[in-house]
CSV table of C-alpha atoms in Angstrom, one decimal:
chain,number,residue,atom,x,y,z
A,1,GLU,CA,-0.2,0.1,-0.1
A,2,SER,CA,2.7,2.3,1.0
A,3,SER,CA,4.5,1.8,-2.7
A,4,ASP,CA,1.3,2.4,-4.4
A,5,ARG,CA,0.6,5.5,-2.2
A,6,ILE,CA,4.4,7.0,-3.1
A,7,LYS,CA,3.9,6.4,-6.9
A,8,SER,CA,1.0,8.1,-7.0
A,9,LEU,CA,2.0,10.9,-5.4
A,10,ILE,CA,5.1,11.1,-7.6
A,11,GLU,CA,2.8,10.9,-10.6
A,12,ASP,CA,0.7,13.9,-9.3
A,13,CYS,CA,3.9,15.8,-8.6
A,14,ARG,CA,5.3,15.3,-12.1
A,15,ALA,CA,2.0,15.9,-13.6
A,16,HIS,CA,1.8,19.6,-12.0
A,17,ALA,CA,5.6,19.8,-12.8
A,18,GLU,CA,4.4,19.1,-16.4
A,19,SER,CA,1.5,21.3,-16.2
A,20,SER,CA,3.4,24.3,-15.0
A,21,ASN,CA,6.0,23.8,-17.2
A,22,ASN,CA,8.7,23.2,-14.1
A,23,ILE,CA,10.9,20.7,-16.4
A,24,GLN,CA,13.8,20.7,-13.3
A,25,LEU,CA,11.0,19.6,-10.8
A,26,VAL,CA,10.0,16.5,-13.0
A,27,ASP,CA,13.1,14.6,-12.6
A,28,SER,CA,14.0,15.6,-9.0
A,29,VAL,CA,10.7,14.4,-7.3
A,30,THR,CA,11.5,10.7,-6.3
A,31,ALA,CA,10.4,8.3,-3.6
A,32,GLU,CA,13.8,8.7,-1.5
A,33,LEU,CA,13.2,12.5,-1.5
A,34,ILE,CA,9.7,12.4,-0.4
A,35,ILE,CA,10.6,9.5,2.5
A,36,ILE,CA,13.7,11.6,3.7
A,37,HIS,CA,12.0,15.2,3.6
A,38,THR,CA,8.9,13.8,5.5
A,39,LEU,CA,11.2,12.0,8.2
A,40,SER,CA,13.6,15.6,8.5
A,41,HIS,CA,9.5,17.2,9.3
A,42,LEU,CA,9.1,15.0,11.8
A,43,LEU,CA,12.2,15.0,13.6
A,44,ILE,CA,12.2,18.7,13.9
A,45,ALA,CA,8.6,18.3,15.2
A,46,GLU,CA,10.2,16.2,17.6
A,47,ILE,CA,13.1,18.0,18.5
A,48,SER,CA,10.7,21.0,19.1
A,49,LEU,CA,8.6,19.0,21.1
A,50,GLN,CA,11.2,17.3,23.6
A,51,CYS,CA,14.0,19.7,23.5
A,52,GLY,CA,12.3,23.3,23.5
A,53,TYR,CA,13.8,24.7,20.1
A,54,SER,CA,10.7,26.3,18.3
A,55,ALA,CA,10.6,25.0,14.7
A,56,SER,CA,11.1,28.4,13.2
A,57,SER,CA,14.7,28.4,14.9
A,58,LEU,CA,15.8,25.2,13.3
A,59,SER,CA,16.3,24.7,9.4
A,60,GLU,CA,16.5,21.8,7.1
A,61,ARG,CA,18.7,20.8,4.6
A,62,ILE,CA,17.8,17.2,2.3
A,63,TYR,CA,20.4,15.1,0.4
A,64,ALA,CA,18.7,12.9,-1.9
A,65,GLN,CA,20.1,12.7,-4.8
A,66,ASP,CA,22.9,11.5,-6.5
A,67,GLY,CA,23.5,8.4,-4.3
A,68,MET,CA,23.2,10.8,-1.0
A,69,ARG,CA,20.8,10.3,1.4
A,70,GLY,CA,20.7,12.3,4.7
A,71,ILE,CA,19.2,15.0,6.3
A,72,LEU,CA,21.2,17.8,8.0
A,73,ILE,CA,19.0,20.0,10.9
A,74,TYR,CA,20.5,23.2,12.3
A,75,THR,CA,19.7,26.3,13.7
A,76,SER,CA,19.1,29.0,11.6
A,77,THR,CA,20.0,31.6,14.2
A,78,PRO,CA,22.1,32.3,17.2
A,79,ASP,CA,19.8,33.8,19.6
A,80,SER,CA,18.4,32.6,23.0
A,81,GLU,CA,16.5,29.5,21.2
A,82,GLY,CA,20.2,28.0,21.2
A,83,THR,CA,23.1,27.2,19.5
A,84,LEU,CA,24.1,24.7,17.5
A,85,GLY,CA,26.3,23.1,20.1
A,86,GLY,CA,22.8,22.4,22.1
A,87,LEU,CA,21.6,20.8,19.1
A,88,SER,CA,24.4,18.8,18.1
A,89,SER,CA,24.2,16.9,21.7
A,90,LEU,CA,20.5,15.7,20.6
A,91,ALA,CA,22.7,13.3,18.1
A,92,LYS,CA,24.2,11.0,20.7
A,93,PRO,CA,23.0,8.0,20.1
A,94,ALA,CA,20.6,7.3,23.0
A,95,ARG,CA,19.2,10.7,22.6
A,96,PHE,CA,18.7,10.4,19.1
A,97,GLU,CA,17.2,7.2,19.2
A,98,ASN,CA,14.4,8.2,21.2
A,99,ILE,CA,13.8,11.1,19.1
A,100,LEU,CA,13.7,9.2,16.0
A,101,LEU,CA,11.6,6.5,17.6
A,102,ARG,CA,9.1,9.2,18.9
A,103,ALA,CA,9.2,10.8,15.5
A,104,LEU,CA,7.9,7.9,13.6
A,105,ASP,CA,5.2,7.4,16.3
A,106,SER,CA,4.2,10.5,15.4
A,107,ALA,CA,3.4,9.6,11.7
A,108,THR,CA,0.9,7.3,12.6
A,109,TRP,CA,-1.8,9.8,13.7
A,110,CYS,CA,-2.8,13.4,13.0
A,111,SER,CA,-5.4,15.5,14.9
A,112,SER,CA,-7.0,16.0,11.3
A,113,ASP,CA,-7.5,12.2,10.3
A,114,PRO,CA,-9.0,10.8,7.9
A,115,LEU,CA,-9.2,13.7,6.2
A,116,CYS,CA,-5.4,14.5,6.4
A,117,PHE,CA,-4.4,10.8,5.6
A,118,GLU,CA,-7.1,10.2,3.4
A,119,LYS,CA,-5.2,13.4,1.3
A,120,ILE,CA,-9.1,15.3,1.1
A,121,LEU,CA,-7.3,18.5,3.2
A,122,THR,CA,-4.6,18.1,0.2
A,123,ILE,CA,-6.9,17.8,-2.4
A,124,SER,CA,-6.1,20.8,-4.2
A,125,GLU,CA,-2.2,20.7,-3.5
A,126,PRO,CA,-1.0,17.9,-5.5
A,127,LEU,CA,2.5,18.1,-4.2
A,128,ASN,CA,1.7,16.7,-1.1
A,129,GLY,CA,0.0,13.8,0.4
A,130,ALA,CA,-0.9,12.9,3.8
A,131,ALA,CA,0.3,16.7,5.4
A,132,CYS,CA,-1.3,19.0,7.0
A,133,HIS,CA,-0.6,22.0,9.4
A,134,SER,CA,-1.6,19.3,12.4
A,135,CYS,CA,1.2,17.3,11.5
A,136,LEU,CA,3.7,17.9,8.9
A,137,LEU,CA,3.7,21.4,7.9
A,138,LEU,CA,6.3,23.5,9.3
A,139,PRO,CA,7.2,27.7,9.2
A,140,GLU,CA,8.3,28.3,5.8
A,141,THR,CA,11.6,29.9,7.0
A,142,THR,CA,12.3,26.2,8.3
A,143,CYS,CA,11.7,23.9,5.4
A,144,GLU,CA,14.1,23.9,2.4
A,145,LEU,CA,11.3,22.9,-0.3
A,146,MET,CA,8.2,25.3,0.8
A,147,ASN,CA,6.8,22.2,2.7
A,148,TYR,CA,6.0,20.2,-0.8
A,149,PHE,CA,6.9,16.6,-1.0
A,150,LEU,CA,5.9,15.2,2.1
A,151,ASP,CA,3.3,12.2,2.6
A,152,ARG,CA,3.4,10.6,6.3
A,153,GLY,CA,1.4,7.9,4.7
A,154,VAL,CA,4.8,6.5,3.0
A,155,LEU,CA,6.5,6.1,6.3
A,156,ASN,CA,4.2,2.9,7.2
A,157,ASP,CA,6.6,0.4,5.7
A,158,SER,CA,10.0,2.5,5.7
A,159,SER,CA,9.7,3.1,9.6
A,160,ARG,CA,9.5,-0.8,10.4
A,161,LEU,CA,12.6,-0.9,8.3
A,162,ILE,CA,14.1,2.1,10.3
A,163,ARG,CA,12.9,0.7,13.7
A,164,ASN,CA,14.4,-2.9,13.1
A,165,ASN,CA,17.7,-0.8,12.5
A,166,VAL,CA,17.3,1.4,15.1
A,167,VAL,CA,16.2,-1.4,18.0
């Protein structure tokens, strides 16, 4: 089901890109990009909840092309919200494992379900699947990809694989 869901989202994104003559976007949308970007938003939200950083004080960099697969989450403003040193302490294995597992758990529900999960809330936005302001959308300054290419529904199978490698 997850693989059909991601294929459908990729097709929708590519159709939208072609209709808007954005040829560069057509080839850049991949399953890896959607999964990694969705995981990045979940991690930022969980870091914000667990550790006191506001989501707007964090930014992301997604690496999902040319054989790269990774996420960089960093503080975007050095002020009272925190420092890169404080954020880097969250990457210690014991702390990060807890954050990752909680982030994956948060992908299983949204306060706007079933409307969010069934893409009823995003029907006018073809560049997202199950993603709304209650679950995945972040402040514009935080998201490198303008809150596009997100779908918590595609993490169902992926989260099992991640959990098996973490736990």
